[in-house]
CSV table of C-alpha atoms in Angstrom, one decimal:
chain,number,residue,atom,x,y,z
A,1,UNK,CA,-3.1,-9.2,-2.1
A,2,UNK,CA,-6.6,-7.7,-3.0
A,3,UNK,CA,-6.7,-5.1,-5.0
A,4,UNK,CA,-8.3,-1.8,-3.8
A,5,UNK,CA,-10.8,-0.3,-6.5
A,6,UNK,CA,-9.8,2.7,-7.4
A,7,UNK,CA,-11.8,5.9,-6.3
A,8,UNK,CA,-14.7,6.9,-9.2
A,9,UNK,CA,-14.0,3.9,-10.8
A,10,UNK,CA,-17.0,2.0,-11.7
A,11,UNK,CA,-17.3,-2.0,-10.7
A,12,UNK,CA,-18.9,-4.1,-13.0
A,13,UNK,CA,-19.2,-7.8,-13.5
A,14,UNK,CA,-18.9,-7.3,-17.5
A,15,UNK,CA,-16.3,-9.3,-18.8
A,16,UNK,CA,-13.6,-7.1,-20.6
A,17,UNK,CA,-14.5,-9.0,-24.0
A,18,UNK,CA,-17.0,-10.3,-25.1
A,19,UNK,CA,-17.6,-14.5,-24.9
A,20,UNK,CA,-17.1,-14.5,-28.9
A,21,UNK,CA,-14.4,-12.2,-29.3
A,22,UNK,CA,-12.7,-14.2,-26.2
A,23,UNK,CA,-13.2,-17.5,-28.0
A,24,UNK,CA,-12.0,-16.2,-31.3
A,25,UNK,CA,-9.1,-14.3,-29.3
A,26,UNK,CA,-8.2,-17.7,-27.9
A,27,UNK,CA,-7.9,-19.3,-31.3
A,28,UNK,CA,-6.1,-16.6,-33.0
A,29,UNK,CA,-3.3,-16.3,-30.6
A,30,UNK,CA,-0.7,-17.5,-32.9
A,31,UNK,CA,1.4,-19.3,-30.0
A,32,UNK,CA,1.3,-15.2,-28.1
A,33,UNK,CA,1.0,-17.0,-24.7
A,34,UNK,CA,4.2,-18.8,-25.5
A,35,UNK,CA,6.0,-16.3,-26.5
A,36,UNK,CA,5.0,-14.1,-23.3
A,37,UNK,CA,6.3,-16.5,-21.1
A,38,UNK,CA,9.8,-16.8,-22.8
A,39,UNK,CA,9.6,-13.2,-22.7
A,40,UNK,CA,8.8,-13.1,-19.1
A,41,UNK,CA,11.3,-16.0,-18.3
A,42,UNK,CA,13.8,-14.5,-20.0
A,43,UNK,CA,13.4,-11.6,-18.1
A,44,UNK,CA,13.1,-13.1,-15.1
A,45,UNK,CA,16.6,-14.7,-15.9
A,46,UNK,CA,18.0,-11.2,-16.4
A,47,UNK,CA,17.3,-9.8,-13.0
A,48,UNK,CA,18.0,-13.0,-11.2
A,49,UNK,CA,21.5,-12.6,-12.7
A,50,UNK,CA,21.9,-9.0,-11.6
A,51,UNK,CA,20.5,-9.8,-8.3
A,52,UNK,CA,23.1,-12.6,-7.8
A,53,UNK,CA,26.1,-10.5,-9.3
A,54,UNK,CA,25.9,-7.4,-8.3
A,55,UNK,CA,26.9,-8.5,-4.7
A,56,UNK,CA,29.6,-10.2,-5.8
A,57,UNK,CA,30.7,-7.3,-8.2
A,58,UNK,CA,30.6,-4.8,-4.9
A,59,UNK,CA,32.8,-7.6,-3.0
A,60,UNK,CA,35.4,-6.7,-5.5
A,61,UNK,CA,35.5,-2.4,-4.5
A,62,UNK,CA,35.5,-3.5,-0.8
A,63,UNK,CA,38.0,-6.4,-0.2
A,64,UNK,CA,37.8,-8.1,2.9
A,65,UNK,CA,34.8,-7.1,3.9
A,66,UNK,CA,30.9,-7.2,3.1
A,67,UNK,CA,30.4,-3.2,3.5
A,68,UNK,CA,29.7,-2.6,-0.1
A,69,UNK,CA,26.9,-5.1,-0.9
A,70,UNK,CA,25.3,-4.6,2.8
A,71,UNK,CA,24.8,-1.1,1.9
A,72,UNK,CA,23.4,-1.9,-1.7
A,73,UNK,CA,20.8,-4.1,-0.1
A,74,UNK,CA,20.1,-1.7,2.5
A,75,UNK,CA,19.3,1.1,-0.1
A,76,UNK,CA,17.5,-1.3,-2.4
A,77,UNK,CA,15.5,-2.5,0.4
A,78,UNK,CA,14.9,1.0,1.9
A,79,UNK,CA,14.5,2.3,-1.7
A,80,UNK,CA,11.7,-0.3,-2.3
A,81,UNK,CA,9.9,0.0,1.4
A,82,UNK,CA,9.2,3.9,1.2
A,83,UNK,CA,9.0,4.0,-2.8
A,84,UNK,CA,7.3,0.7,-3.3
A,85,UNK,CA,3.5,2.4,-2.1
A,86,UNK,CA,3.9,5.3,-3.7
A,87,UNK,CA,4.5,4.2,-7.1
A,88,UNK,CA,2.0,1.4,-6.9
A,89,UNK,CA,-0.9,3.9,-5.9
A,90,UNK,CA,0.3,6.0,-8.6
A,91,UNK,CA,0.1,3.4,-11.2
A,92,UNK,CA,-3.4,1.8,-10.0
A,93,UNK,CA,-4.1,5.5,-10.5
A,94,UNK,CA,-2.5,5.8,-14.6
A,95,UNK,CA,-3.5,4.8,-17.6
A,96,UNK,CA,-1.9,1.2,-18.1
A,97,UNK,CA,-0.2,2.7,-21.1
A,98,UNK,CA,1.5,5.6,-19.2
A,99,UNK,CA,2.5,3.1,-16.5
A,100,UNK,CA,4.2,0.8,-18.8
A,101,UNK,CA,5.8,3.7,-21.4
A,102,UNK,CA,7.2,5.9,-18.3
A,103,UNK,CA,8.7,2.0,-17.0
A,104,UNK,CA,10.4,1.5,-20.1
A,105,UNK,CA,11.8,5.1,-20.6
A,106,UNK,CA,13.1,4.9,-17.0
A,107,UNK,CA,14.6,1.4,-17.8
A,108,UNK,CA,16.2,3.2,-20.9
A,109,UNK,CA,17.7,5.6,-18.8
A,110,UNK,CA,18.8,3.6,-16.4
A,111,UNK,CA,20.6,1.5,-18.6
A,112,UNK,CA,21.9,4.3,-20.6
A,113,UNK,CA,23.3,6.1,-18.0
């Protein structure tokens, strides 16, 4: 989709970095484009998995029947439908930094339980 500038934001067409300091970037990368994508495909990977088992893990509380993962992909979906625009105008909204740091404490927490 397009993205919607963000109010008192100012729209340039200046490249974020300089021609040179792109070019140089470019060469300097040290193989970091290839080691972002493993990093993304691995990631990826990991909630592919978890989308695929966690299903088949709720078939196991609710034998004989598809209640449990019905409702887990009701909530998600519902979750994601009413949370989904909020968060995103929040983050076009937030320093990238703050967006990515509060991501990474919630995925801590949510992992940590």
């Amino acid at each position: 989709g397009a993205k919607m500038p963000v109010e008192g934001a100012r729209m340039t067409s200046e490249p974020l970095l300089a021609a040179s300091a792109a070019a140089a970037a470019e060469k300097n990368d040290g193989g970091v484009r290839r080691k972002l994508l493993a990093s993304h495909a691995i990631t990826r990977l990991g909630t592919q998995g978890w989308l695929f088992i966690a299903p088949l893990v709720l078939t196991r509380f609710t034998p004989g029947s598809i209640l449990g993962p019905a409702i887990w992909g009701m909530v998600t979906m519902l979750a994601t439908s009413f949370l989904g625009p909020h968060l995103g105008r929040w983050a076009d909204r937030t320093s990238r930094d703050r967006v990515v740091s509060c991501g990474v404490a919630l995925q801590f927490v949510a992992v940590a339980g």
